[in-house]
Amino acid sequence: MENEMKGKNQSYNRAFNNALVIDYLKKEGSASATTLSQKLNLSNAAMSSILKDLSLRGLIQVEKATSLTGKGRKQIEYVLNSTYGLIVVVSIANY
């Protein structure tokens, strides 16, 4: 029974953390993984996993990738996908 709860709690936590990232991006517009992990008090590893998941699901996208020195890793800024939350209604009724 304890193993069942771990799965449910982990799924709940993942959904909650995804919602935190989405809400932050709605308010701030864009943010790097480092900024998100600091502001939301999540580890870099957890943030990396969350961003990968949200990106694969098409909810967020890379806005820009910049390097201050031209060497090393680029800082990636994430934004909500421009079609996030878009609802399309199609009526197929024949009058």
mmCIF file of N, CA, C and O in Angstrom:
data_model
loop_
_atom_site.group_PDB
_atom_site.id
_atom_site.type_symbol
_atom_site.label_atom_id
_atom_site.label_comp_id
_atom_site.label_asym_id
_atom_site.label_seq_id
_atom_site.Cartn_x
_atom_site.Cartn_y
_atom_site.Cartn_z
ATOM 1 N N MET A 1 0.832 -1.194 0.000
ATOM 2 C CA MET A 1 0.000 0.000 0.000
ATOM 3 C C MET A 1 0.875 1.255 0.000
ATOM 4 O O MET A 1 0.536 2.230 -0.635
ATOM 5 N N GLU A 2 1.981 1.233 0.698
ATOM 6 C CA GLU A 2 2.866 2.403 0.755
ATOM 7 C C GLU A 2 3.421 2.734 -0.633
ATOM 8 O O GLU A 2 3.543 3.893 -0.995
ATOM 9 N N ASN A 3 3.761 1.707 -1.435
ATOM 10 C CA ASN A 3 4.283 1.936 -2.786
ATOM 11 C C ASN A 3 3.253 2.611 -3.678
ATOM 12 O O ASN A 3 3.595 3.411 -4.536
ATOM 13 N N GLU A 4 1.965 2.281 -3.483
ATOM 14 C CA GLU A 4 0.909 2.920 -4.271
ATOM 15 C C GLU A 4 0.855 4.418 -3.975
ATOM 16 O O GLU A 4 0.681 5.229 -4.872
ATOM 17 N N MET A 5 1.008 4.784 -2.730
ATOM 18 C CA MET A 5 0.957 6.197 -2.342
ATOM 19 C C MET A 5 2.149 6.967 -2.891
ATOM 20 O O MET A 5 2.020 8.116 -3.281
ATOM 21 N N LYS A 6 3.327 6.320 -2.938
ATOM 22 C CA LYS A 6 4.509 6.995 -3.462
ATOM 23 C C LYS A 6 4.283 7.402 -4.914
ATOM 24 O O LYS A 6 4.610 8.494 -5.314
ATOM 25 N N GLY A 7 3.717 6.512 -5.693
ATOM 26 C CA GLY A 7 3.445 6.823 -7.097
ATOM 27 C C GLY A 7 2.454 7.955 -7.239
ATOM 28 O O GLY A 7 2.611 8.836 -8.063
ATOM 29 N N LYS A 8 1.426 7.935 -6.428
ATOM 30 C CA LYS A 8 0.414 8.985 -6.499
ATOM 31 C C LYS A 8 0.989 10.320 -6.044
ATOM 32 O O LYS A 8 0.720 11.340 -6.633
ATOM 33 N N ASN A 9 1.782 10.298 -4.963
ATOM 34 C CA ASN A 9 2.365 11.542 -4.473
ATOM 35 C C ASN A 9 3.368 12.108 -5.471
ATOM 36 O O ASN A 9 3.430 13.311 -5.679
ATOM 37 N N GLN A 10 4.150 11.229 -6.091
ATOM 38 C CA GLN A 10 5.128 11.690 -7.071
ATOM 39 C C GLN A 10 4.427 12.290 -8.278
ATOM 40 O O GLN A 10 4.839 13.329 -8.788
ATOM 41 N N SER A 11 3.363 11.669 -8.735
ATOM 42 C CA SER A 11 2.600 12.199 -9.866
ATOM 43 C C SER A 11 1.978 13.549 -9.512
ATOM 44 O O SER A 11 1.979 14.473 -10.321
ATOM 45 N N TYR A 12 1.449 13.628 -8.307
ATOM 46 C CA TYR A 12 0.866 14.888 -7.851
ATOM 47 C C TYR A 12 1.931 15.971 -7.785
ATOM 48 O O TYR A 12 1.720 17.093 -8.245
ATOM 49 N N ASN A 13 3.094 15.635 -7.216
ATOM 50 C CA ASN A 13 4.172 16.623 -7.103
ATOM 51 C C ASN A 13 4.636 17.089 -8.475
ATOM 52 O O ASN A 13 4.925 18.265 -8.674
ATOM 53 N N ARG A 14 4.758 16.172 -9.426
ATOM 54 C CA ARG A 14 5.191 16.538 -10.773
ATOM 55 C C ARG A 14 4.172 17.492 -11.413
ATOM 56 O O ARG A 14 4.534 18.510 -11.976
ATOM 57 N N ALA A 15 2.895 17.180 -11.293
ATOM 58 C CA ALA A 15 1.855 18.047 -11.849
ATOM 59 C C ALA A 15 1.880 19.412 -11.166
ATOM 60 O O ALA A 15 1.735 20.454 -11.827
ATOM 61 N N PHE A 16 2.063 19.427 -9.847
ATOM 62 C CA PHE A 16 2.126 20.677 -9.096
ATOM 63 C C PHE A 16 3.323 21.519 -9.545
ATOM 64 O O PHE A 16 3.191 22.728 -9.779
ATOM 65 N N ASN A 17 4.491 20.893 -9.681
ATOM 66 C CA ASN A 17 5.689 21.616 -10.108
ATOM 67 C C ASN A 17 5.559 22.115 -11.541
ATOM 68 O O ASN A 17 5.999 23.224 -11.860
ATOM 69 N N ASN A 18 4.950 21.324 -12.416
ATOM 70 C CA ASN A 18 4.693 21.780 -13.791
ATOM 71 C C ASN A 18 3.825 23.033 -13.775
ATOM 72 O O ASN A 18 4.087 23.989 -14.506
ATOM 73 N N ALA A 19 2.790 23.011 -12.928
ATOM 74 C CA ALA A 19 1.897 24.166 -12.825
ATOM 75 C C ALA A 19 2.642 25.393 -12.291
ATOM 76 O O ALA A 19 2.391 26.519 -12.747
ATOM 77 N N LEU A 20 3.566 25.191 -11.354
ATOM 78 C CA LEU A 20 4.366 26.311 -10.839
ATOM 79 C C LEU A 20 5.171 26.966 -11.960
ATOM 80 O O LEU A 20 5.219 28.197 -12.065
ATOM 81 N N VAL A 21 5.806 26.144 -12.791
ATOM 82 C CA VAL A 21 6.612 26.671 -13.901
ATOM 83 C C VAL A 21 5.723 27.414 -14.892
ATOM 84 O O VAL A 21 6.049 28.530 -15.313
ATOM 85 N N ILE A 22 4.595 26.837 -15.244
ATOM 86 C CA ILE A 22 3.690 27.472 -16.198
ATOM 87 C C ILE A 22 3.177 28.800 -15.646
ATOM 88 O O ILE A 22 3.154 29.811 -16.349
ATOM 89 N N ASP A 23 2.771 28.807 -14.380
ATOM 90 C CA ASP A 23 2.288 30.056 -13.761
ATOM 91 C C ASP A 23 3.379 31.125 -13.741
ATOM 92 O O ASP A 23 3.119 32.302 -13.998
ATOM 93 N N TYR A 24 4.605 30.724 -13.413
ATOM 94 C CA TYR A 24 5.713 31.690 -13.383
ATOM 95 C C TYR A 24 5.939 32.286 -14.773
ATOM 96 O O TYR A 24 6.100 33.502 -14.912
ATOM 97 N N LEU A 25 5.933 31.442 -15.789
ATOM 98 C CA LEU A 25 6.149 31.940 -17.152
ATOM 99 C C LEU A 25 4.989 32.811 -17.621
ATOM 100 O O LEU A 25 5.194 33.752 -18.391
ATOM 101 N N LYS A 26 3.777 32.530 -17.167
ATOM 102 C CA LYS A 26 2.625 33.384 -17.500
ATOM 103 C C LYS A 26 2.835 34.793 -16.942
ATOM 104 O O LYS A 26 2.560 35.784 -17.606
ATOM 105 N N LYS A 27 3.328 34.869 -15.708
ATOM 106 C CA LYS A 27 3.506 36.163 -15.042
ATOM 107 C C LYS A 27 4.731 36.918 -15.551
ATOM 108 O O LYS A 27 4.676 38.116 -15.782
ATOM 109 N N GLU A 28 5.854 36.212 -15.692
ATOM 110 C CA GLU A 28 7.127 36.866 -16.006
ATOM 111 C C GLU A 28 7.451 36.911 -17.500
ATOM 112 O O GLU A 28 8.308 37.687 -17.910
ATOM 113 N N GLY A 29 6.825 36.078 -18.282
ATOM 114 C CA GLY A 29 7.082 36.082 -19.725
ATOM 115 C C GLY A 29 8.133 35.074 -20.141
ATOM 116 O O GLY A 29 7.874 34.211 -20.950
ATOM 117 N N SER A 30 9.323 35.162 -19.584
ATOM 118 C CA SER A 30 10.381 34.217 -19.920
ATOM 119 C C SER A 30 11.316 34.066 -18.725
ATOM 120 O O SER A 30 11.367 34.934 -17.858
ATOM 121 N N ALA A 31 12.051 32.959 -18.725
ATOM 122 C CA ALA A 31 13.013 32.712 -17.645
ATOM 123 C C ALA A 31 13.937 31.585 -18.051
ATOM 124 O O ALA A 31 13.577 30.719 -18.842
ATOM 125 N N SER A 32 15.129 31.603 -17.473
ATOM 126 C CA SER A 32 16.087 30.512 -17.687
ATOM 127 C C SER A 32 15.802 29.412 -16.669
ATOM 128 O O SER A 32 15.098 29.620 -15.676
ATOM 129 N N ALA A 33 16.385 28.246 -16.901
ATOM 130 C CA ALA A 33 16.225 27.127 -15.977
ATOM 131 C C ALA A 33 16.777 27.490 -14.600
ATOM 132 O O ALA A 33 16.178 27.147 -13.569
ATOM 133 N N THR A 34 17.900 28.192 -14.571
ATOM 134 C CA THR A 34 18.504 28.585 -13.298
ATOM 135 C C THR A 34 17.587 29.524 -12.526
ATOM 136 O O THR A 34 17.368 29.357 -11.325
ATOM 137 N N THR A 35 17.040 30.509 -13.214
ATOM 138 C CA THR A 35 16.118 31.445 -12.570
ATOM 139 C C THR A 35 14.894 30.719 -12.041
ATOM 140 O O THR A 35 14.468 30.944 -10.905
ATOM 141 N N LEU A 36 14.327 29.838 -12.856
ATOM 142 C CA LEU A 36 13.151 29.086 -12.421
ATOM 143 C C LEU A 36 13.452 28.235 -11.197
ATOM 144 O O LEU A 36 12.668 28.222 -10.244
ATOM 145 N N SER A 37 14.580 27.546 -11.201
ATOM 146 C CA SER A 37 14.896 26.686 -10.056
ATOM 147 C C SER A 37 15.112 27.509 -8.789
ATOM 148 O O SER A 37 14.708 27.092 -7.705
ATOM 149 N N GLN A 38 15.713 28.684 -8.918
ATOM 150 C CA GLN A 38 15.926 29.543 -7.746
ATOM 151 C C GLN A 38 14.615 30.135 -7.239
ATOM 152 O O GLN A 38 14.332 30.100 -6.044
ATOM 153 N N LYS A 39 13.819 30.683 -8.136
ATOM 154 C CA LYS A 39 12.570 31.337 -7.740
ATOM 155 C C LYS A 39 11.540 30.351 -7.206
ATOM 156 O O LYS A 39 10.753 30.693 -6.328
ATOM 157 N N LEU A 40 11.522 29.124 -7.754
ATOM 158 C CA LEU A 40 10.526 28.138 -7.352
ATOM 159 C C LEU A 40 11.060 27.155 -6.316
ATOM 160 O O LEU A 40 10.361 26.243 -5.901
ATOM 161 N N ASN A 41 12.324 27.362 -5.905
ATOM 162 C CA ASN A 41 12.955 26.542 -4.874
ATOM 163 C C ASN A 41 12.951 25.053 -5.232
ATOM 164 O O ASN A 41 12.592 24.200 -4.424
ATOM 165 N N LEU A 42 13.338 24.766 -6.482
ATOM 166 C CA LEU A 42 13.455 23.396 -6.965
ATOM 167 C C LEU A 42 14.898 23.150 -7.378
ATOM 168 O O LEU A 42 15.601 24.075 -7.778
ATOM 169 N N SER A 43 15.333 21.905 -7.305
ATOM 170 C CA SER A 43 16.709 21.586 -7.684
ATOM 171 C C SER A 43 16.906 21.764 -9.191
ATOM 172 O O SER A 43 15.943 21.719 -9.963
ATOM 173 N N ASN A 44 18.160 21.949 -9.593
ATOM 174 C CA ASN A 44 18.466 22.073 -11.020
ATOM 175 C C ASN A 44 18.081 20.807 -11.773
ATOM 176 O O ASN A 44 17.583 20.876 -12.903
ATOM 177 N N ALA A 45 18.294 19.648 -11.160
ATOM 178 C CA ALA A 45 17.944 18.377 -11.800
ATOM 179 C C ALA A 45 16.435 18.259 -12.003
ATOM 180 O O ALA A 45 15.972 17.855 -13.077
ATOM 181 N N ALA A 46 15.670 18.626 -10.978
ATOM 182 C CA ALA A 46 14.209 18.581 -11.095
ATOM 183 C C ALA A 46 13.742 19.552 -12.169
ATOM 184 O O ALA A 46 12.873 19.225 -12.986
ATOM 185 N N MET A 47 14.337 20.754 -12.194
ATOM 186 C CA MET A 47 13.929 21.760 -13.180
ATOM 187 C C MET A 47 14.248 21.291 -14.592
ATOM 188 O O MET A 47 13.446 21.484 -15.511
ATOM 189 N N SER A 48 15.386 20.682 -14.772
ATOM 190 C CA SER A 48 15.758 20.169 -16.084
ATOM 191 C C SER A 48 14.741 19.145 -16.569
ATOM 192 O O SER A 48 14.300 19.180 -17.731
ATOM 193 N N SER A 49 14.330 18.259 -15.698
ATOM 194 C CA SER A 49 13.349 17.238 -16.041
ATOM 195 C C SER A 49 11.987 17.859 -16.355
ATOM 196 O O SER A 49 11.312 17.471 -17.313
ATOM 197 N N ILE A 50 11.579 18.828 -15.551
ATOM 198 C CA ILE A 50 10.292 19.503 -15.760
ATOM 199 C C ILE A 50 10.289 20.233 -17.093
ATOM 200 O O ILE A 50 9.337 20.132 -17.872
ATOM 201 N N LEU A 51 11.353 20.981 -17.390
ATOM 202 C CA LEU A 51 11.423 21.730 -18.636
ATOM 203 C C LEU A 51 11.444 20.809 -19.854
ATOM 204 O O LEU A 51 10.814 21.105 -20.872
ATOM 205 N N LYS A 52 12.140 19.700 -19.732
ATOM 206 C CA LYS A 52 12.164 18.736 -20.834
ATOM 207 C C LYS A 52 10.767 18.184 -21.081
ATOM 208 O O LYS A 52 10.312 18.101 -22.227
ATOM 209 N N ASP A 53 10.066 17.819 -20.018
ATOM 210 C CA ASP A 53 8.709 17.286 -20.135
ATOM 211 C C ASP A 53 7.750 18.310 -20.746
ATOM 212 O O ASP A 53 7.003 17.998 -21.665
ATOM 213 N N LEU A 54 7.782 19.534 -20.233
ATOM 214 C CA LEU A 54 6.887 20.575 -20.752
ATOM 215 C C LEU A 54 7.203 20.899 -22.209
ATOM 216 O O LEU A 54 6.301 21.163 -23.006
ATOM 217 N N SER A 55 8.474 20.855 -22.553
ATOM 218 C CA SER A 55 8.886 21.121 -23.935
ATOM 219 C C SER A 55 8.407 20.014 -24.873
ATOM 220 O O SER A 55 7.879 20.288 -25.957
ATOM 221 N N LEU A 56 8.571 18.770 -24.461
ATOM 222 C CA LEU A 56 8.122 17.639 -25.277
ATOM 223 C C LEU A 56 6.611 17.642 -25.465
ATOM 224 O O LEU A 56 6.109 17.229 -26.511
ATOM 225 N N ARG A 57 5.894 18.121 -24.467
ATOM 226 C CA ARG A 57 4.429 18.207 -24.565
ATOM 227 C C ARG A 57 3.966 19.444 -25.330
ATOM 228 O O ARG A 57 2.777 19.633 -25.548
ATOM 229 N N GLY A 58 4.912 20.302 -25.714
ATOM 230 C CA GLY A 58 4.574 21.474 -26.509
ATOM 231 C C GLY A 58 4.006 22.638 -25.718
ATOM 232 O O GLY A 58 3.447 23.567 -26.298
ATOM 233 N N LEU A 59 4.153 22.620 -24.402
ATOM 234 C CA LEU A 59 3.608 23.696 -23.579
ATOM 235 C C LEU A 59 4.555 24.884 -23.469
ATOM 236 O O LEU A 59 4.106 26.014 -23.264
ATOM 237 N N ILE A 60 5.852 24.632 -23.569
ATOM 238 C CA ILE A 60 6.838 25.712 -23.536
ATOM 239 C C ILE A 60 7.760 25.572 -24.735
ATOM 240 O O ILE A 60 7.798 24.520 -25.387
ATOM 241 N N GLN A 61 8.484 26.630 -25.009
ATOM 242 C CA GLN A 61 9.452 26.601 -26.104
ATOM 243 C C GLN A 61 10.629 27.495 -25.752
ATOM 244 O O GLN A 61 10.535 28.332 -24.852
ATOM 245 N N VAL A 62 11.725 27.292 -26.460
ATOM 246 C CA VAL A 62 12.914 28.111 -26.254
ATOM 247 C C VAL A 62 12.692 29.453 -26.942
ATOM 248 O O VAL A 62 12.342 29.507 -28.118
ATOM 249 N N GLU A 63 12.864 30.529 -26.186
ATOM 250 C CA GLU A 63 12.739 31.869 -26.758
ATOM 251 C C GLU A 63 14.068 32.293 -27.367
ATOM 252 O O GLU A 63 14.109 32.797 -28.478
ATOM 253 N N LYS A 64 15.157 32.087 -26.601
ATOM 254 C CA LYS A 64 16.475 32.445 -27.106
ATOM 255 C C LYS A 64 17.541 31.693 -26.336
ATOM 256 O O LYS A 64 17.335 31.265 -25.211
ATOM 257 N N ALA A 65 18.665 31.518 -26.995
ATOM 258 C CA ALA A 65 19.833 30.894 -26.366
ATOM 259 C C ALA A 65 21.005 31.827 -26.600
ATOM 260 O O ALA A 65 21.375 32.079 -27.739
ATOM 261 N N THR A 66 21.558 32.359 -25.528
ATOM 262 C CA THR A 66 22.643 33.327 -25.657
ATOM 263 C C THR A 66 23.858 32.892 -24.855
ATOM 264 O O THR A 66 23.751 32.205 -23.849
ATOM 265 N N SER A 67 25.014 33.328 -25.325
ATOM 266 C CA SER A 67 26.265 33.090 -24.630
ATOM 267 C C SER A 67 26.954 34.439 -24.450
ATOM 268 O O SER A 67 27.161 35.168 -25.419
ATOM 269 N N LEU A 68 27.264 34.778 -23.219
ATOM 270 C CA LEU A 68 27.880 36.070 -22.945
ATOM 271 C C LEU A 68 29.321 36.132 -23.444
ATOM 272 O O LEU A 68 29.789 37.175 -23.885
ATOM 273 N N THR A 69 30.016 34.999 -23.387
ATOM 274 C CA THR A 69 31.430 34.994 -23.760
ATOM 275 C C THR A 69 31.682 34.334 -25.110
ATOM 276 O O THR A 69 32.783 34.430 -25.636
ATOM 277 N N GLY A 70 30.691 33.658 -25.657
ATOM 278 C CA GLY A 70 30.898 32.933 -26.905
ATOM 279 C C GLY A 70 31.455 31.543 -26.674
ATOM 280 O O GLY A 70 31.649 30.780 -27.597
ATOM 281 N N LYS A 71 31.722 31.198 -25.419
ATOM 282 C CA LYS A 71 32.252 29.882 -25.060
ATOM 283 C C LYS A 71 31.323 29.234 -24.041
ATOM 284 O O LYS A 71 30.606 29.916 -23.327
ATOM 285 N N GLY A 72 31.396 27.926 -23.956
ATOM 286 C CA GLY A 72 30.634 27.212 -22.936
ATOM 287 C C GLY A 72 29.167 27.091 -23.280
ATOM 288 O O GLY A 72 28.740 27.293 -24.411
ATOM 289 N N ARG A 73 28.387 26.750 -22.267
ATOM 290 C CA ARG A 73 26.947 26.553 -22.448
ATOM 291 C C ARG A 73 26.241 27.883 -22.690
ATOM 292 O O ARG A 73 26.595 28.901 -22.110
ATOM 293 N N LYS A 74 25.218 27.797 -23.506
ATOM 294 C CA LYS A 74 24.390 28.976 -23.740
ATOM 295 C C LYS A 74 23.288 29.029 -22.691
ATOM 296 O O LYS A 74 22.803 28.001 -22.240
ATOM 297 N N GLN A 75 22.934 30.241 -22.303
ATOM 298 C CA GLN A 75 21.815 30.405 -21.387
ATOM 299 C C GLN A 75 20.543 30.369 -22.213
ATOM 300 O O GLN A 75 20.382 31.144 -23.153
ATOM 301 N N ILE A 76 19.658 29.466 -21.854
ATOM 302 C CA ILE A 76 18.421 29.274 -22.609
ATOM 303 C C ILE A 76 17.272 29.911 -21.847
ATOM 304 O O ILE A 76 17.094 29.669 -20.652
ATOM 305 N N GLU A 77 16.501 30.735 -22.533
ATOM 306 C CA GLU A 77 15.306 31.357 -21.965
ATOM 307 C C GLU A 77 14.084 30.629 -22.494
ATOM 308 O O GLU A 77 13.951 30.409 -23.707
ATOM 309 N N TYR A 78 13.188 30.252 -21.605
ATOM 310 C CA TYR A 78 11.967 29.534 -21.966
ATOM 311 C C TYR A 78 10.764 30.461 -21.869
ATOM 312 O O TYR A 78 10.705 31.342 -21.017
ATOM 313 N N VAL A 79 9.799 30.242 -22.743
ATOM 314 C CA VAL A 79 8.528 30.958 -22.726
ATOM 315 C C VAL A 79 7.408 29.951 -22.937
ATOM 316 O O VAL A 79 7.643 28.842 -23.419
ATOM 317 N N LEU A 80 6.192 30.361 -22.612
ATOM 318 C CA LEU A 80 5.046 29.523 -22.932
ATOM 319 C C LEU A 80 4.887 29.463 -24.442
ATOM 320 O O LEU A 80 5.134 30.454 -25.141
ATOM 321 N N ASN A 81 4.466 28.328 -24.940
ATOM 322 C CA ASN A 81 4.176 28.198 -26.352
ATOM 323 C C ASN A 81 3.052 29.179 -26.679
ATOM 324 O O ASN A 81 2.096 29.320 -25.921
ATOM 325 N N SER A 82 3.162 29.857 -27.805
ATOM 326 C CA SER A 82 2.177 30.886 -28.158
ATOM 327 C C SER A 82 0.776 30.312 -28.336
ATOM 328 O O SER A 82 -0.206 31.047 -28.255
ATOM 329 N N THR A 83 0.665 29.019 -28.558
ATOM 330 C CA THR A 83 -0.655 28.407 -28.710
ATOM 331 C C THR A 83 -1.139 27.752 -27.423
ATOM 332 O O THR A 83 -2.178 27.111 -27.406
ATOM 333 N N TYR A 84 -0.375 27.916 -26.320
ATOM 334 C CA TYR A 84 -0.787 27.333 -25.047
ATOM 335 C C TYR A 84 -2.115 27.944 -24.610
ATOM 336 O O TYR A 84 -2.288 29.155 -24.607
ATOM 337 N N GLY A 85 -3.050 27.077 -24.254
ATOM 338 C CA GLY A 85 -4.347 27.536 -23.772
ATOM 339 C C GLY A 85 -5.326 27.886 -24.871
ATOM 340 O O GLY A 85 -6.444 28.291 -24.598
ATOM 341 N N LEU A 86 -4.936 27.727 -26.112
ATOM 342 C CA LEU A 86 -5.813 28.023 -27.234
ATOM 343 C C LEU A 86 -6.888 26.952 -27.327
ATOM 344 O O LEU A 86 -6.597 25.760 -27.334
ATOM 345 N N ILE A 87 -8.131 27.380 -27.387
ATOM 346 C CA ILE A 87 -9.249 26.444 -27.488
ATOM 347 C C ILE A 87 -9.945 26.676 -28.819
ATOM 348 O O ILE A 87 -10.266 27.805 -29.180
ATOM 349 N N VAL A 88 -10.146 25.605 -29.523
ATOM 350 C CA VAL A 88 -10.823 25.679 -30.809
ATOM 351 C C VAL A 88 -12.125 24.901 -30.692
ATOM 352 O O VAL A 88 -12.153 23.757 -30.249
ATOM 353 N N VAL A 89 -13.219 25.528 -31.110
ATOM 354 C CA VAL A 89 -14.524 24.885 -31.086
ATOM 355 C C VAL A 89 -14.996 24.750 -32.517
ATOM 356 O O VAL A 89 -15.005 25.724 -33.276
ATOM 357 N N VAL A 90 -15.394 23.553 -32.870
ATOM 358 C CA VAL A 90 -15.890 23.289 -34.209
ATOM 359 C C VAL A 90 -17.283 22.709 -34.093
ATOM 360 O O VAL A 90 -17.505 21.733 -33.384
ATOM 361 N N SER A 91 -18.222 23.331 -34.779
ATOM 362 C CA SER A 91 -19.586 22.825 -34.774
ATOM 363 C C SER A 91 -19.804 22.019 -36.045
ATOM 364 O O SER A 91 -19.556 22.505 -37.154
ATOM 365 N N ILE A 92 -20.275 20.789 -35.877
ATOM 366 C CA ILE A 92 -20.514 19.964 -37.047
ATOM 367 C C ILE A 92 -22.019 19.710 -37.237
ATOM 368 O O ILE A 92 -22.412 18.814 -37.963
ATOM 369 N N ALA A 93 -22.815 20.524 -36.578
ATOM 370 C CA ALA A 93 -24.260 20.368 -36.697
ATOM 371 C C ALA A 93 -24.713 20.797 -38.084
ATOM 372 O O ALA A 93 -24.189 21.752 -38.665
ATOM 373 N N ASN A 94 -25.667 20.097 -38.631
ATOM 374 C CA ASN A 94 -26.212 20.417 -39.948
ATOM 375 C C ASN A 94 -27.635 20.932 -39.779
ATOM 376 O O ASN A 94 -28.502 20.230 -39.318
ATOM 377 N N TYR A 95 -27.834 22.185 -40.139
ATOM 378 C CA TYR A 95 -29.155 22.782 -39.963
ATOM 379 C C TYR A 95 -29.914 22.721 -41.241
ATOM 380 O O TYR A 95 -29.899 23.265 -42.166
#
